[in-house]
Short mmCIF file of C-alpha atoms in Angstrom, two decimals:
data_model
loop_
_atom_site.label_atom_id
_atom_site.label_comp_id
_atom_site.label_asym_id
_atom_site.label_seq_id
_atom_site.Cartn_x
_atom_site.Cartn_y
_atom_site.Cartn_z
CA MET A 1 8.87 -12.56 -60.26
CA ASN A 2 9.05 -8.68 -59.18
CA SER A 3 13.37 -7.56 -58.96
CA LYS A 4 12.39 -4.17 -57.14
CA GLN A 5 10.55 -5.15 -54.62
CA SER A 6 10.47 -3.04 -51.38
CA PRO A 7 11.83 -3.13 -48.62
CA SER A 8 9.53 -3.58 -45.72
CA LYS A 9 8.32 -0.23 -43.42
CA PRO A 10 9.13 -0.98 -39.09
CA LYS A 11 6.03 -1.12 -37.85
CA LYS A 12 5.86 0.54 -34.14
CA PRO A 13 5.04 -2.43 -31.76
CA LEU A 14 1.10 -1.86 -30.25
CA PRO A 15 0.92 0.10 -26.66
CA ALA A 16 1.63 -2.39 -24.11
CA SER A 17 0.06 -2.45 -20.66
CA PHE A 18 2.17 -1.35 -18.36
CA PHE A 19 2.44 -2.70 -14.27
CA ILE A 20 4.52 -2.07 -10.73
CA VAL A 21 5.76 -4.68 -8.84
CA VAL A 22 6.10 -3.64 -5.02
CA SER A 23 7.68 -4.63 -2.84
CA TYR A 24 8.07 -2.77 0.45
CA GLU A 25 6.89 -3.34 4.38
CA ASN A 26 5.21 -0.39 5.36
CA GLU A 27 1.11 -0.88 3.92
CA GLU A 28 0.88 2.70 4.82
CA ALA A 29 4.02 3.76 2.14
CA TYR A 30 2.40 1.13 -0.61
CA TYR A 31 -0.68 3.78 -0.58
CA ARG A 32 0.97 6.60 -0.68
CA LEU A 33 3.09 5.09 -4.05
CA LYS A 34 -0.55 3.98 -5.03
CA GLU A 35 -1.61 7.29 -5.00
CA LYS A 36 1.46 8.75 -5.98
CA ALA A 37 1.33 5.75 -9.41
CA GLU A 38 -2.67 7.04 -9.95
CA ASP A 39 -1.09 10.75 -9.69
CA THR A 40 1.34 10.39 -12.57
CA PHE A 41 1.01 7.48 -14.43
CA SER A 42 -2.93 6.92 -14.82
CA GLN A 43 -5.82 5.08 -12.92
CA ALA A 44 -5.41 1.64 -10.97
CA LEU A 45 -6.64 -0.51 -13.44
CA TYR A 46 -6.05 -3.64 -11.24
CA GLU A 47 -4.11 -4.44 -7.88
CA SER A 48 -3.13 -7.43 -6.64
CA LYS A 49 -3.50 -9.00 -2.92
CA PRO A 50 -0.81 -9.51 -1.31
CA LEU A 51 1.68 -11.91 -2.91
CA PRO A 52 4.51 -14.57 -2.33
CA LYS A 53 7.32 -12.07 -0.68
CA TRP A 54 9.61 -10.62 -3.98
CA THR A 55 13.09 -12.05 -3.24
CA HIS A 56 16.68 -11.03 -4.86
CA GLN A 57 19.69 -13.56 -5.74
CA PHE A 58 22.24 -11.50 -3.50
CA GLU A 59 19.93 -9.77 -1.08
CA ASN A 60 22.15 -9.70 1.37
CA PHE A 61 24.35 -7.50 -0.51
CA LEU A 62 21.01 -4.96 -0.99
CA ASP A 63 22.12 -1.53 -0.36
CA SER A 64 18.60 -1.93 2.01
CA PRO A 65 15.83 -5.05 3.47
CA ILE A 66 13.05 -6.42 1.15
CA GLY A 67 9.76 -5.49 2.94
CA ARG A 68 7.76 -8.72 3.52
CA PHE A 69 4.89 -8.12 1.08
CA THR A 70 4.69 -7.21 -2.46
CA ARG A 71 1.75 -6.68 -4.23
CA ILE A 72 1.80 -5.10 -8.16
CA LEU A 73 -0.48 -2.88 -9.61
CA SER A 74 -1.51 -2.71 -13.16
CA LEU A 75 -2.34 1.43 -14.44
CA LYS A 76 -4.52 1.48 -17.14
CA ARG A 77 -2.57 3.65 -19.57
CA ARG A 78 -1.17 1.97 -21.68
CA ILE A 79 3.32 2.07 -23.08
CA SER A 80 5.24 3.00 -25.79
CA ARG A 81 7.89 -0.55 -25.21
CA GLU A 82 10.45 2.65 -25.52
CA GLU A 83 9.45 4.43 -22.33
CA LEU A 84 10.56 1.92 -19.87
CA PRO A 85 13.84 3.58 -18.79
CA SER A 86 11.27 6.84 -18.47
CA LEU A 87 9.62 5.42 -15.92
CA GLN A 88 12.08 3.45 -14.51
CA LYS A 89 13.40 7.16 -13.26
CA GLU A 90 10.05 7.67 -12.27
CA CYS A 91 9.21 5.16 -10.21
CA THR A 92 13.10 5.50 -8.79
CA LYS A 93 11.78 8.86 -7.67
CA PHE A 94 9.05 7.57 -6.25
CA GLN A 95 11.37 4.71 -4.05
CA THR A 96 13.41 7.62 -2.54
CA SER A 97 10.88 9.55 -1.22
CA LEU A 98 8.98 6.98 -0.27
CA ARG A 99 12.63 5.26 1.60
CA LYS A 100 11.64 7.40 4.71
CA SER A 101 9.15 5.60 5.74
CA ASP A 102 9.76 2.39 4.38
CA GLU A 103 13.26 1.43 3.99
CA SER A 104 11.91 -1.72 2.08
CA ILE A 105 10.29 -0.14 -0.31
CA ARG A 106 11.08 -1.23 -4.09
CA ILE A 107 9.08 -0.16 -7.50
CA LEU A 108 9.56 -2.38 -10.12
CA PRO A 109 7.82 -1.28 -13.43
CA GLY A 110 7.12 -3.03 -16.22
CA TYR A 111 5.35 -3.64 -19.45
CA LEU A 112 2.75 -6.41 -20.85
CA THR A 113 1.80 -7.45 -24.42
CA PRO A 114 0.40 -10.85 -26.00
CA TYR A 115 3.72 -12.60 -25.88
CA ASN A 116 6.15 -11.51 -24.14
CA LEU A 117 6.37 -9.78 -19.58
CA VAL A 118 8.84 -7.21 -19.28
CA LEU A 119 10.70 -5.68 -16.30
CA ALA A 120 12.74 -2.95 -16.00
CA SER A 121 16.77 -3.25 -13.80
CA LEU A 122 19.02 -0.64 -12.98
CA GLU A 123 21.22 -4.21 -13.03
CA GLU A 124 23.13 -5.55 -15.51
CA ASP A 125 23.32 -8.98 -16.16
CA LEU A 126 24.23 -11.46 -19.00
CA HIS A 127 19.97 -12.38 -20.04
CA ARG A 128 19.02 -8.54 -20.14
CA ILE A 129 19.48 -6.22 -22.94
CA TYR A 130 20.34 -2.75 -21.71
CA MET A 131 17.84 0.23 -23.28
CA PHE A 132 19.13 3.53 -22.33
CA HIS A 133 20.13 5.56 -19.39
CA GLY A 134 21.30 3.19 -17.18
CA VAL A 135 17.70 0.92 -17.76
CA PHE A 136 18.09 -2.85 -18.70
CA ALA A 137 15.38 -4.90 -20.30
CA GLU A 138 14.88 -8.66 -19.27
CA ILE A 139 12.41 -11.27 -19.89
CA ILE A 140 10.59 -12.66 -17.50
CA TYR A 141 7.72 -14.29 -19.39
CA THR A 142 7.26 -15.56 -22.75
CA TYR A 143 3.49 -17.28 -23.88
CA GLN A 144 3.53 -19.83 -25.24
CA GLY A 145 1.03 -23.18 -25.66
CA GLN A 146 -2.11 -20.40 -23.79
CA LYS A 147 0.37 -19.96 -21.00
CA TRP A 148 3.32 -18.34 -19.01
CA ILE A 149 6.29 -19.63 -19.73
CA PRO A 150 8.59 -18.27 -16.85
CA GLN A 151 12.44 -17.80 -17.96
CA SER A 152 14.82 -19.63 -16.38
CA SER A 153 16.22 -16.31 -15.19
CA ALA A 154 13.27 -14.75 -13.65
CA SER A 155 12.93 -13.92 -10.13
CA GLU A 156 11.40 -16.79 -8.27
CA PHE A 157 8.78 -14.94 -7.69
CA PHE A 158 7.28 -14.31 -10.72
CA LYS A 159 7.56 -18.45 -10.48
CA HIS A 160 4.54 -18.47 -7.88
CA PRO A 161 0.79 -19.91 -9.08
CA GLU A 162 -0.21 -16.23 -7.21
CA VAL A 163 2.03 -14.29 -9.62
CA LEU A 164 1.33 -16.71 -12.50
CA TYR A 165 -2.39 -16.15 -11.90
CA PHE A 166 -2.34 -12.65 -11.92
CA PHE A 167 -0.23 -11.91 -15.14
CA THR A 168 -2.73 -14.84 -16.44
CA ASN A 169 -5.99 -12.53 -15.90
CA LEU A 170 -3.88 -9.11 -16.64
CA ARG A 171 -3.29 -10.68 -20.45
CA GLU A 172 -6.49 -11.71 -20.60
CA SER A 173 -7.96 -8.04 -19.36
CA TYR A 174 -5.27 -6.92 -22.12
CA VAL A 175 -5.32 -9.47 -24.74
CA SER A 176 -10.13 -8.32 -25.25
CA SER A 177 -8.53 -4.76 -25.05
CA LEU A 178 -7.01 -4.93 -28.10
CA GLU A 179 -9.75 -7.35 -29.60
CA LYS A 180 -11.84 -4.55 -29.18
CA ARG A 181 -9.83 -2.08 -31.22
#
């Protein structure tokens, strides 16, 4: 038995699949955001059809209304997970500039791995972990038994079959791309 075991070296995880959830009222604002996202981050990989309305548990206390439409935009660029606060900061800039034409627009960045789906938030809550720069991370789904399992704290939006279907397909594409590496 070797008494001099070497300590395990931390391994950097594989890059994650980057996406944004966009809640909006004005289609033009959405398409302007898509253009900005492609210019800043990378070309879109997948774009959902309009999905059920994203909601917030404290909707009545928000500084602006929530839009009637929601889409998910997946981008080709793979990200390091520690980039999430920087990506949130960039999305907040987009949101601020686009609020002139659509006061309801909300942009929620996140990433997907083979094991979970994580969403950035600027709000602290019991189930969120603080990262840095005022950004928290929340696990929305874990992948178990060949399917996404929404966490009990996840917004109702993430429990809709259409949303689960989109993220299931995104995960399959992502895992397939990892196998080709």
